[in-house]
Structure formats: C-alpha cells, structure tokens
C-alpha positions as CSV (number, residue, x, y, z in Angstrom):
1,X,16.7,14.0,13.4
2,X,16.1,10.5,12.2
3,X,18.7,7.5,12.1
4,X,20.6,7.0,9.2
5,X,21.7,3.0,8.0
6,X,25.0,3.5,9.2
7,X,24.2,4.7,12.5
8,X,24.4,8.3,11.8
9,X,21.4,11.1,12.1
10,X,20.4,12.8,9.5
11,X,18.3,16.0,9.7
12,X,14.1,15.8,8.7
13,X,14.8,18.3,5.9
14,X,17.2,15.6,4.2
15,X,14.6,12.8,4.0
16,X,12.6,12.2,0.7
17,X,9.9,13.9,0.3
18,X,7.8,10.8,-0.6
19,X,8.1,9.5,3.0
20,X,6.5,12.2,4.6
21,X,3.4,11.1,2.6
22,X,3.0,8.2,4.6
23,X,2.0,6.1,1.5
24,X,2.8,2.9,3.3
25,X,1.4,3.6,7.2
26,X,-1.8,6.0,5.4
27,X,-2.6,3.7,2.3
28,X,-1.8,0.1,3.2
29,X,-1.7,0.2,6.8
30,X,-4.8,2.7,8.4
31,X,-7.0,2.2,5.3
32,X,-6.2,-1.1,5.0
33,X,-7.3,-1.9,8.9
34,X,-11.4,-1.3,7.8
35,X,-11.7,-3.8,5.0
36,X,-9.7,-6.6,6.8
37,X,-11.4,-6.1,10.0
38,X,-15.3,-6.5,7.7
39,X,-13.7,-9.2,5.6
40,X,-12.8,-11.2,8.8
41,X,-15.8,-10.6,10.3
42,X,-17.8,-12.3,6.8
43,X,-16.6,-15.4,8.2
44,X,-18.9,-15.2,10.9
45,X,-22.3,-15.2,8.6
46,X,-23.3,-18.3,8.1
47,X,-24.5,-19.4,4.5
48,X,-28.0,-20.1,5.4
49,X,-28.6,-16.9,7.4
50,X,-30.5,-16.5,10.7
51,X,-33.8,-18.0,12.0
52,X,-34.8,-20.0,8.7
53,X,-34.4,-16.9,6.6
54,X,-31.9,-17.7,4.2
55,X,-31.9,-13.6,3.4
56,X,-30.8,-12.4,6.8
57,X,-28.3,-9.7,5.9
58,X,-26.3,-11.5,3.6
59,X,-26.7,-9.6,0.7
60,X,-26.1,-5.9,3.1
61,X,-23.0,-7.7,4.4
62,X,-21.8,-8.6,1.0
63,X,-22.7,-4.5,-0.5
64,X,-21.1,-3.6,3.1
65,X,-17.9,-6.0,1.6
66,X,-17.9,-3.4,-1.7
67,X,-17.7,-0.4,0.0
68,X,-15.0,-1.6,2.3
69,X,-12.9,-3.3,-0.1
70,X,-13.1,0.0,-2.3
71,X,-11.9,1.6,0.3
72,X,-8.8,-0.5,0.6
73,X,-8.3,-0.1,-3.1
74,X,-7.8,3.5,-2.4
75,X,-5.7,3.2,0.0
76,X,-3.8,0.6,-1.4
77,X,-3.7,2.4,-4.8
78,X,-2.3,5.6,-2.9
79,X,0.7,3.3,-1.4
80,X,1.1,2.5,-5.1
81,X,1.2,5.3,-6.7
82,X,3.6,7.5,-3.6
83,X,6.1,4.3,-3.8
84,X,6.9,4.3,-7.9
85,X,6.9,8.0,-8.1
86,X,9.3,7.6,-5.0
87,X,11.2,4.8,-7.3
88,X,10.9,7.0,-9.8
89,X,12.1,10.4,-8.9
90,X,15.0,8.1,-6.3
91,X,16.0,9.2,-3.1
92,X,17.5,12.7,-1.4
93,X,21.3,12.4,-0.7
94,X,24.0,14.6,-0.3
95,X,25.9,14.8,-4.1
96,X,28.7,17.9,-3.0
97,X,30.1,17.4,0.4
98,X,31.9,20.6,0.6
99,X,29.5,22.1,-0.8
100,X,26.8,20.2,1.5
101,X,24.7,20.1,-1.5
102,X,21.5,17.8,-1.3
103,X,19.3,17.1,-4.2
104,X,17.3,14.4,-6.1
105,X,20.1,13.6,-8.8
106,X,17.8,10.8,-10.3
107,X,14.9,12.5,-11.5
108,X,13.7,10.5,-14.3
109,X,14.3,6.7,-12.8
110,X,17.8,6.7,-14.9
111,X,19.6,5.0,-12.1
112,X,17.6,1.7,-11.5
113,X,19.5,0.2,-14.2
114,X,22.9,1.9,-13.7
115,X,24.5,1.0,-10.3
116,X,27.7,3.2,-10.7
117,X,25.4,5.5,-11.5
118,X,24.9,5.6,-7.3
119,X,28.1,6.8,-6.2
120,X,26.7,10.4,-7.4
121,X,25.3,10.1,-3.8
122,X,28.0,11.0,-1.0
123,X,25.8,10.5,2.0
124,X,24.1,9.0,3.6
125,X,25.6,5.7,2.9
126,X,23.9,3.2,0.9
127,X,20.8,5.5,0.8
128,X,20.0,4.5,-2.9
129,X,19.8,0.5,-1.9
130,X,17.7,1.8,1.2
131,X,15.2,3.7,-0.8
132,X,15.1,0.7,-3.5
133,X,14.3,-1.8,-0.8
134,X,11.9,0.5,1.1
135,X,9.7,1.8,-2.0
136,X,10.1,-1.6,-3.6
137,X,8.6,-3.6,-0.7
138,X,6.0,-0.8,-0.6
139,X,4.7,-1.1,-4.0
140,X,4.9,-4.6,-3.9
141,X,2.6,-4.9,-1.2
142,X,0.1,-2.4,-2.6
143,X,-0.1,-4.2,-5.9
144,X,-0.9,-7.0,-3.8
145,X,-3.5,-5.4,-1.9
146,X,-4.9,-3.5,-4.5
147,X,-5.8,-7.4,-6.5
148,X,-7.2,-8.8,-3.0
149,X,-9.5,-5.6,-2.5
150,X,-10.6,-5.8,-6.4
151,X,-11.4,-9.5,-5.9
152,X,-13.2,-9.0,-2.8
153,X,-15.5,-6.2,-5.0
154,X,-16.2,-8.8,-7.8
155,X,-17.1,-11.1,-5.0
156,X,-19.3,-9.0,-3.3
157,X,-20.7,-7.6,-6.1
158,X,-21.8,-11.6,-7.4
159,X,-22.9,-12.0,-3.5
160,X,-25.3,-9.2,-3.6
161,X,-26.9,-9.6,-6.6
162,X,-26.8,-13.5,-7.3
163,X,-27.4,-14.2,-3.7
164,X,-26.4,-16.8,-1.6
165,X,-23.9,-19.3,-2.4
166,X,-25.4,-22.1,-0.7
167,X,-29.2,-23.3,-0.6
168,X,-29.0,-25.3,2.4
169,X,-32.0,-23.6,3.8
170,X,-34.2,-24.4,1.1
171,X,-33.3,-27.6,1.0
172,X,-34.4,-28.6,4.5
173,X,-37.6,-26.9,5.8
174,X,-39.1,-26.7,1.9
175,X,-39.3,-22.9,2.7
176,X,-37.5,-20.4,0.6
C-alpha cells in the first residue's frame, strides 16, 4: 500500500504502470550518479598536465568524459521517454466506484488540454494534477540532462582530438 495525496492508501496494483519503471530514480538519478561524479572530478586536471608533459592523460580523461556522458544520455533519455509515454497514456484511477472499476481512461493524451475532462477519475483525488506534476518535472529534467550530457560529448570529443585547450606548457619550458 502506498499513500495517496489525500492521506489515503492506495493498493500497489492501482499505481501506474510507468512508476514501477523507475524512469526518474533508474534514468536520471543512478545513471546519472557516474557522469557527474567523472565530470566533477575533470576539474581536478590541470590544463598543462603533470610533470612538464602537457599530454598527461588529458586526452584519456576527456574520451573517459564521452563514454560517461553517453551513458547519462541513456539514462536520461530513458527518464524521457517512460515520463511522456506516462503523460501520454495519463494516470490509473478509479472511473466506476460501485463498480470499483480502475483503468487508464486517457489513452491517447486527450485530457491535457481538457480539464473537465478529469472528473472521469473518481479516486484517488486529484490523481490527474499529481501524475501531470510528477511526469512533467520528470521529463523536464531529463530533457535537461539529456542537452548537458550531449554537450559534455561534443566537448570531449573536441578535447580528445584537438587537444588541450591551453598551451601554457609550451609557452614556458620551450618544450612541447
């Protein structure tokens, strides 16, 4: 049983099936965790590298950057993709009270437009705003992620193969 917005339970087989997919703790939180942990730790290479080498790793870290960074495309791109078919197919709610009748009664995304169109769901109260906000704020935050992980692979990929961004090592031993 899981708690409902108005304080009442409501049973596991009752909750949308999109948020047992874990699109938003899977794809934009534990995927997520890798690239933002490599991309924080970029900081820490200096631009002229290690020991008068200007070379020293950068370009690995940068093709290391890709790798990660795709990987937080795809996980990002999974939140995004669970969260508007989610929008799209709207939420699970109880339409026949005596009937205790639960379905999907907006299959094809015809109520985002048409609020009366809501009161079709009985219970659980104000479940069609919930799903809206929760889905909403999901994809939102997976298109977001998506563009930081696809800059992040344009950058490294300009890192690896143009190199450094900085020459400050050439410029003071003479030495490249």
């Amino acid at each position: 049983m899981t708690q409902g917005e108005s304080g009442t339970s409501v049973a596991n087989e009752h909750i949308t099936v999109q948020v047992w997919y874990f699109g938003g703790i899977l794809g934009s939180g534990v995927l997520m965790i890798f690239p933002t942990l490599v991309f924080l730790g970029l900081k820490n290479n200096d631009c002229c590298g290690c020991c008068g080498n200007g070379n020293c790793g950068r370009r690995f870290a940068m093709l290391s950057s890709i790798l990660f960074a795709a990987v937080g495309v795809l996980g990002a791109g999974y939140s995004v993709i669970v969260s508007a078919v989610a929008i799209n197919d709207g939420p699970l709610c109880e339409t026949n009270s005596t009937l205790g009748l639960w379905e999907t009664p907006f299959s094809n995304g015809n109520y985002l437009f048409n609020t009366s169109f809501w009161s079709v769901c009985e219970k659980p109260d104000d479940i069609v705003s919930w799903h809206l906000s929760l889905f909403s704020v999901l994809l939102v935050m997976g298109i977001i992620q998506v563009a930081l992980c696809a800059v992040q692979v344009v950058n490294g990929l300009l890192g690896a193969l143009c190199g450094d961004c900085c020459r400050c090592c050439d410029q003071s031993d003479g030495n490249a």
